[in-house]
CSV table of C-alpha atoms in Angstrom, one decimal:
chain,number,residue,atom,x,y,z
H,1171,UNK,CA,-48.6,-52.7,203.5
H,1172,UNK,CA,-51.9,-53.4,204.8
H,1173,UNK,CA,-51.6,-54.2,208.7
H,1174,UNK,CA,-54.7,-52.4,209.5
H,1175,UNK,CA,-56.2,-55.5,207.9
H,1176,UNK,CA,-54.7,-57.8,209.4
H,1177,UNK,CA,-55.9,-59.8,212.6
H,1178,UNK,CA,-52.7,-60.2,214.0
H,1179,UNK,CA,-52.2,-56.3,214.6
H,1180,UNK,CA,-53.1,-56.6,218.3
H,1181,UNK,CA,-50.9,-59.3,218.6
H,1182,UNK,CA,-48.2,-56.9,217.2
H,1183,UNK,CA,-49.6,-54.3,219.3
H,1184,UNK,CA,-49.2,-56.2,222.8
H,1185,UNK,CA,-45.8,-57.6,221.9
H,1186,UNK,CA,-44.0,-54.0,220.9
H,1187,UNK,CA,-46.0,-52.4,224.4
H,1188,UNK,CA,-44.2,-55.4,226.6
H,1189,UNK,CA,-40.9,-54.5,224.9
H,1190,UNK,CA,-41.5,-50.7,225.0
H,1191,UNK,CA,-42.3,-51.3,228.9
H,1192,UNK,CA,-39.3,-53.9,229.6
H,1193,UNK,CA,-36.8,-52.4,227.5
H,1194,UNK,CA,-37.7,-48.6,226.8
H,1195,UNK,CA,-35.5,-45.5,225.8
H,1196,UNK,CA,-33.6,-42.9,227.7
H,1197,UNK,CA,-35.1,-39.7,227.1
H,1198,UNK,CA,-32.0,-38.8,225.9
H,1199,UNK,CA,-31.2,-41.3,223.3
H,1200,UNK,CA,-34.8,-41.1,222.1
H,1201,UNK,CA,-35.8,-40.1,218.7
H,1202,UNK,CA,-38.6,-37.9,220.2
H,1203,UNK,CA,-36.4,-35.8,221.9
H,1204,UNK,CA,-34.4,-35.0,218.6
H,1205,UNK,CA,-38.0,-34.3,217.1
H,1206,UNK,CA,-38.7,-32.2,219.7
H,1207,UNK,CA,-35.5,-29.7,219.5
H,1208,UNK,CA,-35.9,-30.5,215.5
H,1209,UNK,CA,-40.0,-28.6,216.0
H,1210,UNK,CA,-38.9,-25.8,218.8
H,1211,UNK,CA,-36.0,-24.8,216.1
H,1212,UNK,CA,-38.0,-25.0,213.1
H,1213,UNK,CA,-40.6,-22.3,215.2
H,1214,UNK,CA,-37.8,-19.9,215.7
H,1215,UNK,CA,-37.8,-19.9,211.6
H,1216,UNK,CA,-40.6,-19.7,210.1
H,1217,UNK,CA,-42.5,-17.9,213.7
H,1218,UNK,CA,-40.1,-15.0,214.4
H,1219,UNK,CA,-42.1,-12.4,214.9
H,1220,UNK,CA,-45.2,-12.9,217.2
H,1221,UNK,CA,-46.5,-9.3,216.1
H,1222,UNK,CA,-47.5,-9.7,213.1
H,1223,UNK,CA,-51.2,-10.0,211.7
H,1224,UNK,CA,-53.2,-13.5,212.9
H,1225,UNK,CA,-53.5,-14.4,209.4
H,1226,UNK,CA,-49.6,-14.5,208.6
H,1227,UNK,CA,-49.2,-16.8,212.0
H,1228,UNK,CA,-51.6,-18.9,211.3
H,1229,UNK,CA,-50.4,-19.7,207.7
H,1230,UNK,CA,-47.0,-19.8,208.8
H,1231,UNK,CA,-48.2,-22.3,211.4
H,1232,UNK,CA,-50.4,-24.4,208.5
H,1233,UNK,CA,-47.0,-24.3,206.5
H,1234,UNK,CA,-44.7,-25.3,209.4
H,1235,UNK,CA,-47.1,-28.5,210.3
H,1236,UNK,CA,-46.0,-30.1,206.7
H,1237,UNK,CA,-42.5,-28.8,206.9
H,1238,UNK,CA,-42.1,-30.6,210.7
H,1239,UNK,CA,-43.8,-33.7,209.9
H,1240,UNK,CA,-43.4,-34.6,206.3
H,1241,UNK,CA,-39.6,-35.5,206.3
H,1242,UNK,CA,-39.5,-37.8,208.9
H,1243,UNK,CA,-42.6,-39.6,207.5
H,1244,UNK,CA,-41.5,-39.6,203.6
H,1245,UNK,CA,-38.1,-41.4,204.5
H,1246,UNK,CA,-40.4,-44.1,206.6
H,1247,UNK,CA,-42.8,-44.3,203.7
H,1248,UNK,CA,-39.7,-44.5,201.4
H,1249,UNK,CA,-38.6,-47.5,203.6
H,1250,UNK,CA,-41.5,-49.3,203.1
H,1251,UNK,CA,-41.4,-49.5,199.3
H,1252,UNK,CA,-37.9,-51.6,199.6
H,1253,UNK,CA,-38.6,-53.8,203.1
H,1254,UNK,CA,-39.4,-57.3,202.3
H,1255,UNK,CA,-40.9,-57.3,205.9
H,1256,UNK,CA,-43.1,-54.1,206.2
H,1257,UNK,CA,-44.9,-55.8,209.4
H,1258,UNK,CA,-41.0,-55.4,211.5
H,1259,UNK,CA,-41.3,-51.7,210.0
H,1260,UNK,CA,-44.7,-51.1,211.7
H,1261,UNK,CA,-43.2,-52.4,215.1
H,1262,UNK,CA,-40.4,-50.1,215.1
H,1263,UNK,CA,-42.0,-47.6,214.1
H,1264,UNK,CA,-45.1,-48.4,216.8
H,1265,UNK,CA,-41.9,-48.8,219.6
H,1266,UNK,CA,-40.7,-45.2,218.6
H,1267,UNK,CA,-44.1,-43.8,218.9
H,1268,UNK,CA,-44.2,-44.7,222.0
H,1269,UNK,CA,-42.1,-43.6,225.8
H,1270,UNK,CA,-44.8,-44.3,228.7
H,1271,UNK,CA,-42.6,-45.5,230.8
H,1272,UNK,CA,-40.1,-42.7,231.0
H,1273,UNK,CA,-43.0,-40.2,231.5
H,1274,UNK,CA,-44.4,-42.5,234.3
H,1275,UNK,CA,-40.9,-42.5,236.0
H,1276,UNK,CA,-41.0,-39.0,235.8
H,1277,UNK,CA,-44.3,-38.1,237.2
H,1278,UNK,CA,-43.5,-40.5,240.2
H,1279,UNK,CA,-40.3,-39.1,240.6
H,1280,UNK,CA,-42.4,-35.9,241.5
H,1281,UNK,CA,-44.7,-37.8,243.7
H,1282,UNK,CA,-42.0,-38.8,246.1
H,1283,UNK,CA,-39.9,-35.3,245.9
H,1284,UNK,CA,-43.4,-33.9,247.4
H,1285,UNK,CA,-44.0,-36.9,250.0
H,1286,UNK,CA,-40.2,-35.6,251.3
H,1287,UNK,CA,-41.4,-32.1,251.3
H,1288,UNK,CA,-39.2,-31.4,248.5
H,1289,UNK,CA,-41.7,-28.7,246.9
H,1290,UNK,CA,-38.9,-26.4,244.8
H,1291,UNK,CA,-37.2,-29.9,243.5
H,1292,UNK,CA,-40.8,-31.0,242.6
H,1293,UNK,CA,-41.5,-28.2,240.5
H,1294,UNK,CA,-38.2,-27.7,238.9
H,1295,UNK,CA,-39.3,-31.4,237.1
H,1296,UNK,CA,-42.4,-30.5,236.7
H,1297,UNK,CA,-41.9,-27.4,234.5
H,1298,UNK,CA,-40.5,-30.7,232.3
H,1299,UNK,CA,-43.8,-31.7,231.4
H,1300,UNK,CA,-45.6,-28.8,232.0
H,1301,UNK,CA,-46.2,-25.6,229.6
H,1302,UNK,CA,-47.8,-23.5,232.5
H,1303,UNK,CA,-45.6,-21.5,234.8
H,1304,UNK,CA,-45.0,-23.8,238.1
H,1305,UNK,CA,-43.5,-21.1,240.2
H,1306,UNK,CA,-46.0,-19.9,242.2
H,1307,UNK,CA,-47.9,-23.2,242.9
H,1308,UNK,CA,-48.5,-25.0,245.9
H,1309,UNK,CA,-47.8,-28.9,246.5
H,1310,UNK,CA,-51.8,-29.2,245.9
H,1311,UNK,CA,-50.6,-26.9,243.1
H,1312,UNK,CA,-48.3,-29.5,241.5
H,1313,UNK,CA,-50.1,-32.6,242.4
H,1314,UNK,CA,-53.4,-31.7,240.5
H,1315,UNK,CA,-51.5,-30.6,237.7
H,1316,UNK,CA,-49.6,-33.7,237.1
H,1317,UNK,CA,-52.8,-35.8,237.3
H,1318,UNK,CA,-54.4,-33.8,234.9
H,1319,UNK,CA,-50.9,-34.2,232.7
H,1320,UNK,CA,-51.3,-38.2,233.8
H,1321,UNK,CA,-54.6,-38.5,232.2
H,1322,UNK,CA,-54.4,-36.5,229.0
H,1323,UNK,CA,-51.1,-37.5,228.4
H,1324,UNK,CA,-51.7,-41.4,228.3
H,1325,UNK,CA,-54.8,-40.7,226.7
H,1326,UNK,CA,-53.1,-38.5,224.1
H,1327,UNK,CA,-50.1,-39.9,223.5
H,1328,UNK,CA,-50.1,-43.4,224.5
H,1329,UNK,CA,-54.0,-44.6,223.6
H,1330,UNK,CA,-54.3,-42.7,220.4
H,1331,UNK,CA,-50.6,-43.8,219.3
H,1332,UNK,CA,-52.6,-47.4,220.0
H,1333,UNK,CA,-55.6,-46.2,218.1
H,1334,UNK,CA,-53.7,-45.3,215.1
H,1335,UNK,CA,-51.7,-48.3,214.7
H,1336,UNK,CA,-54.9,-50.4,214.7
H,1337,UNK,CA,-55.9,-48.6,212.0
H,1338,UNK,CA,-53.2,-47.5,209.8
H,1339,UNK,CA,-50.0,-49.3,211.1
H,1340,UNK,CA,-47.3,-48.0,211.9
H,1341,UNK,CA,-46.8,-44.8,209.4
H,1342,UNK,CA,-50.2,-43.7,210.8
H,1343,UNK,CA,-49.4,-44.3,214.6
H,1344,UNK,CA,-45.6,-42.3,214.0
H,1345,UNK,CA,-47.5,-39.8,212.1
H,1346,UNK,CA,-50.0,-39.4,214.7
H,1347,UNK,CA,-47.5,-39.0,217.3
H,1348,UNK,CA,-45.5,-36.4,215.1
H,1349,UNK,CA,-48.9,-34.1,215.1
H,1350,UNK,CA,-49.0,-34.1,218.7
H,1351,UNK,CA,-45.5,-33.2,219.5
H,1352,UNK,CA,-45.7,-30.3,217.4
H,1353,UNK,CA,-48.9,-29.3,219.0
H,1354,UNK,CA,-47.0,-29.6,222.6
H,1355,UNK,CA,-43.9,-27.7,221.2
H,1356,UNK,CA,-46.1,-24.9,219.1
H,1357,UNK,CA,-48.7,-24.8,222.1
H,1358,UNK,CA,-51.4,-21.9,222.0
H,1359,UNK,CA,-52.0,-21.4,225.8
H,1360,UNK,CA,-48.3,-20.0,225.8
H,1361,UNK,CA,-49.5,-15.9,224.4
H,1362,UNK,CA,-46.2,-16.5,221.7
H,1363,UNK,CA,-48.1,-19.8,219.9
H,1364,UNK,CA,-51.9,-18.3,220.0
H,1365,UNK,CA,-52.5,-18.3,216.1
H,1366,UNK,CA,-49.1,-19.6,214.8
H,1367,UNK,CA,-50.0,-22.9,217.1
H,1368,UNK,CA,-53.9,-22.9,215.6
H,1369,UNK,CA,-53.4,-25.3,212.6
H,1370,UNK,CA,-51.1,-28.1,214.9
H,1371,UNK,CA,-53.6,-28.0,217.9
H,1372,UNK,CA,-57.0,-28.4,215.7
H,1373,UNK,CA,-55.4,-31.2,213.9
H,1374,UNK,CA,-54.0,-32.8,217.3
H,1375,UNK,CA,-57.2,-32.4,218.5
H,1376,UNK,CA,-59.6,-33.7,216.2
H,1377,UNK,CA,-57.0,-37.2,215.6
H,1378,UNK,CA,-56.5,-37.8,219.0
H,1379,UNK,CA,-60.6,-37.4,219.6
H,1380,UNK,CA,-61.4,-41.0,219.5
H,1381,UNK,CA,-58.5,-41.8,222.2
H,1382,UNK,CA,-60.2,-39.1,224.2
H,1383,UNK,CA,-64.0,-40.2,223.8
H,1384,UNK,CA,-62.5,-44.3,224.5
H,1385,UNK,CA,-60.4,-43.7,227.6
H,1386,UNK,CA,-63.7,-41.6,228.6
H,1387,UNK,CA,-66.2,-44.3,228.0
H,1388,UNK,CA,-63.7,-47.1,230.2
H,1389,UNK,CA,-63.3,-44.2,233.0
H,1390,UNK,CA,-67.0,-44.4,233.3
H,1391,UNK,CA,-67.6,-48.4,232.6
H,1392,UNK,CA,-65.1,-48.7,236.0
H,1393,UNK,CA,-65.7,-45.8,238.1
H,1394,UNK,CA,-69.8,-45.3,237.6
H,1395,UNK,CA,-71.8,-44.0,235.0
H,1396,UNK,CA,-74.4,-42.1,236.7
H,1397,UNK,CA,-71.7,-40.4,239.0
H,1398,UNK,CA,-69.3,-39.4,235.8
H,1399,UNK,CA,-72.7,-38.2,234.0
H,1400,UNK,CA,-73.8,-35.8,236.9
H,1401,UNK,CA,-70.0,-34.6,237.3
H,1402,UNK,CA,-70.1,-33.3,233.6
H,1403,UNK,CA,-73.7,-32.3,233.7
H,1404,UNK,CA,-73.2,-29.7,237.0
H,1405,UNK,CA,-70.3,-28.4,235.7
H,1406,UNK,CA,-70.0,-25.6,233.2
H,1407,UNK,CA,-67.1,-26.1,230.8
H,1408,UNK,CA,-64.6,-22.9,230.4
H,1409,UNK,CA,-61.9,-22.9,228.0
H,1410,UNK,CA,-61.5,-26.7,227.6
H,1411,UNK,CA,-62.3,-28.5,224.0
H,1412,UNK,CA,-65.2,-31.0,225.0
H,1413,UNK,CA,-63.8,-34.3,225.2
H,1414,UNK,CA,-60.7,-33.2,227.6
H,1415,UNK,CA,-63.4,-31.7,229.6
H,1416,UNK,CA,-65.4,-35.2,229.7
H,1417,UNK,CA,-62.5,-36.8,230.4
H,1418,UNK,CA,-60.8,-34.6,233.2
H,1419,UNK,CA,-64.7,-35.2,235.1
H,1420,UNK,CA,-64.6,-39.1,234.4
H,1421,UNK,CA,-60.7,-38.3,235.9
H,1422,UNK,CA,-61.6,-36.5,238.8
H,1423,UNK,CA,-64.3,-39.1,239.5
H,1424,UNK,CA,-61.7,-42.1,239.2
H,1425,UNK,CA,-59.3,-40.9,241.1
H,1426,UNK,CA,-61.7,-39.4,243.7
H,1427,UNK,CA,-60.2,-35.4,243.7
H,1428,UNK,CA,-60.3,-31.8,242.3
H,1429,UNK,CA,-59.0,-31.4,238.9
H,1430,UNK,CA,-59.2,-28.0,237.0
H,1431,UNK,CA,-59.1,-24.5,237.9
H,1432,UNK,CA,-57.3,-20.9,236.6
H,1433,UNK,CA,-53.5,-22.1,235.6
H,1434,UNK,CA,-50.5,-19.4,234.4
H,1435,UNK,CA,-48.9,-20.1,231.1
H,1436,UNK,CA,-46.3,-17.4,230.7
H,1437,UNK,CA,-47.3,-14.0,232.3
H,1438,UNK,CA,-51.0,-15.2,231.2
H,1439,UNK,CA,-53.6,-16.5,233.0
H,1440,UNK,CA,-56.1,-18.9,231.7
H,1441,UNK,CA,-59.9,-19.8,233.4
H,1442,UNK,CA,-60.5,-23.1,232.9
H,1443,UNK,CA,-63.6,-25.2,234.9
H,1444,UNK,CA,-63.2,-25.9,238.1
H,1445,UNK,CA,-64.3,-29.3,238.6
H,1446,UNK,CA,-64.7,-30.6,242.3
H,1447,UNK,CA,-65.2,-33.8,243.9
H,1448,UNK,CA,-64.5,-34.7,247.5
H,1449,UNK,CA,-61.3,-33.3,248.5
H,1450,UNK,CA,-58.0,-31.2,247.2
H,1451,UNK,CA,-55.1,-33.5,245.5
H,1452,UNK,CA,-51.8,-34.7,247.1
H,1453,UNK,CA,-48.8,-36.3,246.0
H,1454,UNK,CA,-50.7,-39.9,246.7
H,1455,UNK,CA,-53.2,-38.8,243.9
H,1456,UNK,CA,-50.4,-38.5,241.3
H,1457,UNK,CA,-49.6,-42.4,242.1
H,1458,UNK,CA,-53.9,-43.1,242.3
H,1459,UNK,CA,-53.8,-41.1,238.6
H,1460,UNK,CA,-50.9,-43.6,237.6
H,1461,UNK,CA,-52.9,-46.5,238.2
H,1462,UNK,CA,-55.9,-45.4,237.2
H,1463,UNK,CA,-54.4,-45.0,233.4
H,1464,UNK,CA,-52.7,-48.1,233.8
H,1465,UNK,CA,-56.3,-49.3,234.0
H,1466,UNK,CA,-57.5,-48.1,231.1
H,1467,UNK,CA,-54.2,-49.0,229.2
H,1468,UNK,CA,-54.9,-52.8,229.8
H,1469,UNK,CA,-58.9,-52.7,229.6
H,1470,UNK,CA,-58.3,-51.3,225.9
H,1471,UNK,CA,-55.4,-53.9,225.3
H,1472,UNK,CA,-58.2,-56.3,226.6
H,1473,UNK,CA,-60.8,-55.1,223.7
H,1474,UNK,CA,-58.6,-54.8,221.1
H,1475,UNK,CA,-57.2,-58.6,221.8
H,1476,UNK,CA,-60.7,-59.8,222.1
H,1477,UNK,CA,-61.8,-58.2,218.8
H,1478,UNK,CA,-58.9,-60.2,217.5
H,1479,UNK,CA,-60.3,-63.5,218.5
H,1480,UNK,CA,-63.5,-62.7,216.9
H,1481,UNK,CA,-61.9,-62.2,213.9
H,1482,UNK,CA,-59.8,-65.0,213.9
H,1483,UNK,CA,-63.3,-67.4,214.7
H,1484,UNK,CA,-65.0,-65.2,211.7
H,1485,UNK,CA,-61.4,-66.4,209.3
């Protein structure tokens, strides 16, 4: 099993995105939801006592990141050793990593409960997606936190599930995807997760770098270097790892609005940067955030296909 190799992985990649788009999963009947329940579950066990010392959570939270992922990924790798076509493996596995399109339904579902001044609805489906605590916020509120949860998720989730597949197939794109559930689901902005969550988050963090440094570079290619590079350079970073604070800049830039600011998670509040440009957000931003992604999605597609034509001259 060596489709990292291989120069029709792009190929692969663009065909299994088409059918993840066209014919995608109901949140309910997706394996990711199960995976989900499966990690919040797993925390009860092993996590049931937030009080105890910061060396005991984080270990229990080192311990808990092999427990969550390795059974799911051992009975794929198991698979692998009997299919006489590995390469339909790597596709399913790529399609499973992936559910875009049910996300994007969501956050636009959102975007028109707040065009109808439907504010409570709005952020009853927004605590869906987001850890902090919604209750207090305003529309602006809601729309800059769901562009900020546009970006970072596709980046995140979608791109580095991409990434991951280019390189290691589909074992390393599910695997990928596993790390940053549990990240999400064992998340140490909520006061409960602060050490137990350490192990999942640094690992999430560091895999899905590349994702985050790529969909950073394109933001800037399309949306203008100079004005990106004087965004992040006026702005001091607060409690934000480095490339999610490039990227919510090159963001803000693209889609042409504040990002950032203090945000509640639990009964905690966190500082983060504040990073302005032109005006507040509004439920059109969370569409504008949509596209902007959407962008980036196909100028990656775009590289990745034209690397494989290179390589197919170069056979």
């Amino acid at each position: 099993m060596l489709p990292q190799g291989l120069w029709y992985a792009p190929l692969m990649l663009l065909a299994v995105v088409l059918a993840a788009n066209w014919f995608s999963l109901p949140a309910a009947y997706h394996p990711l939801t199960l995976f989900r329940y499966y990690a919040r579950q797993l925390a009860k066990k092993v996590h049931p006592d937030p009080g105890r010392p910061a060396q005991q959570q984080f270990t229990s939270g080192s311990l808990a990141v092999v427990v969550g992922a390795a059974p799911p990924l051992l009975l794929c790798y198991s698979l692998y050793q009997f299919s006489e076509l590995p390469q339909l493996l790597d596709a399913l596995l790529l399609y499973l990593s992936l559910d875009w399109q049910q996300q994007r339904k969501h956050m636009l579902g959102i975007s028109d409960n707040l065009k109808r001044g439907q504010l409570t609805l709005a952020k009853e489906q927004a605590t869906k997606l987001l850890l902090r605590d919604t209750s207090s916020l305003t529309a602006m509120g809601v729309s800059k936190a769901i562009v900020e949860s546009t970006v970072l998720r596709n980046t995140r989730l979608i791109l580095g599930v991409w990434c991951w597949f280019l390189v290691g197939g589909g074992i390393a794109a599910l695997a990928y995807r596993l790390l940053q559930e549990l990240a999400q689901q064992w998340n140490t902005k909520l006061p409960l997760n602060r050490h137990f969550g350490r192990p999942a988050a640094w690992l999430a963090t560091v895999t899905a770098a590349p994702a985050v440094l790529i969909s950073s570079v394109i933001l800037a290619l399309q949306h203008g270097i100079s004005r990106c590079y004087r965004q992040i350079r006026q702005i001091p970073r607060l409690n934000l790892n480095y490339l999610s604070f490039l990227l919510l800049c090159c963001a803000s830039v693209a889609v042409r609005c504040n990002l950032g600011g203090p945000a509640y998670y639990g009964n905690r509040k966190l500082l983060r940067s504040r990073i302005p440009y032109q005006r507040d957000p509004a439920w059109q931003d969370i569409g504008n955030g949509v596209r902007v992604v959407h962008f980036v999605q196909l100028y990656f597609m775009l590289l990745a296909l034209s690397a494989t034509l290179v390589q197919f001259a170069l056979l």
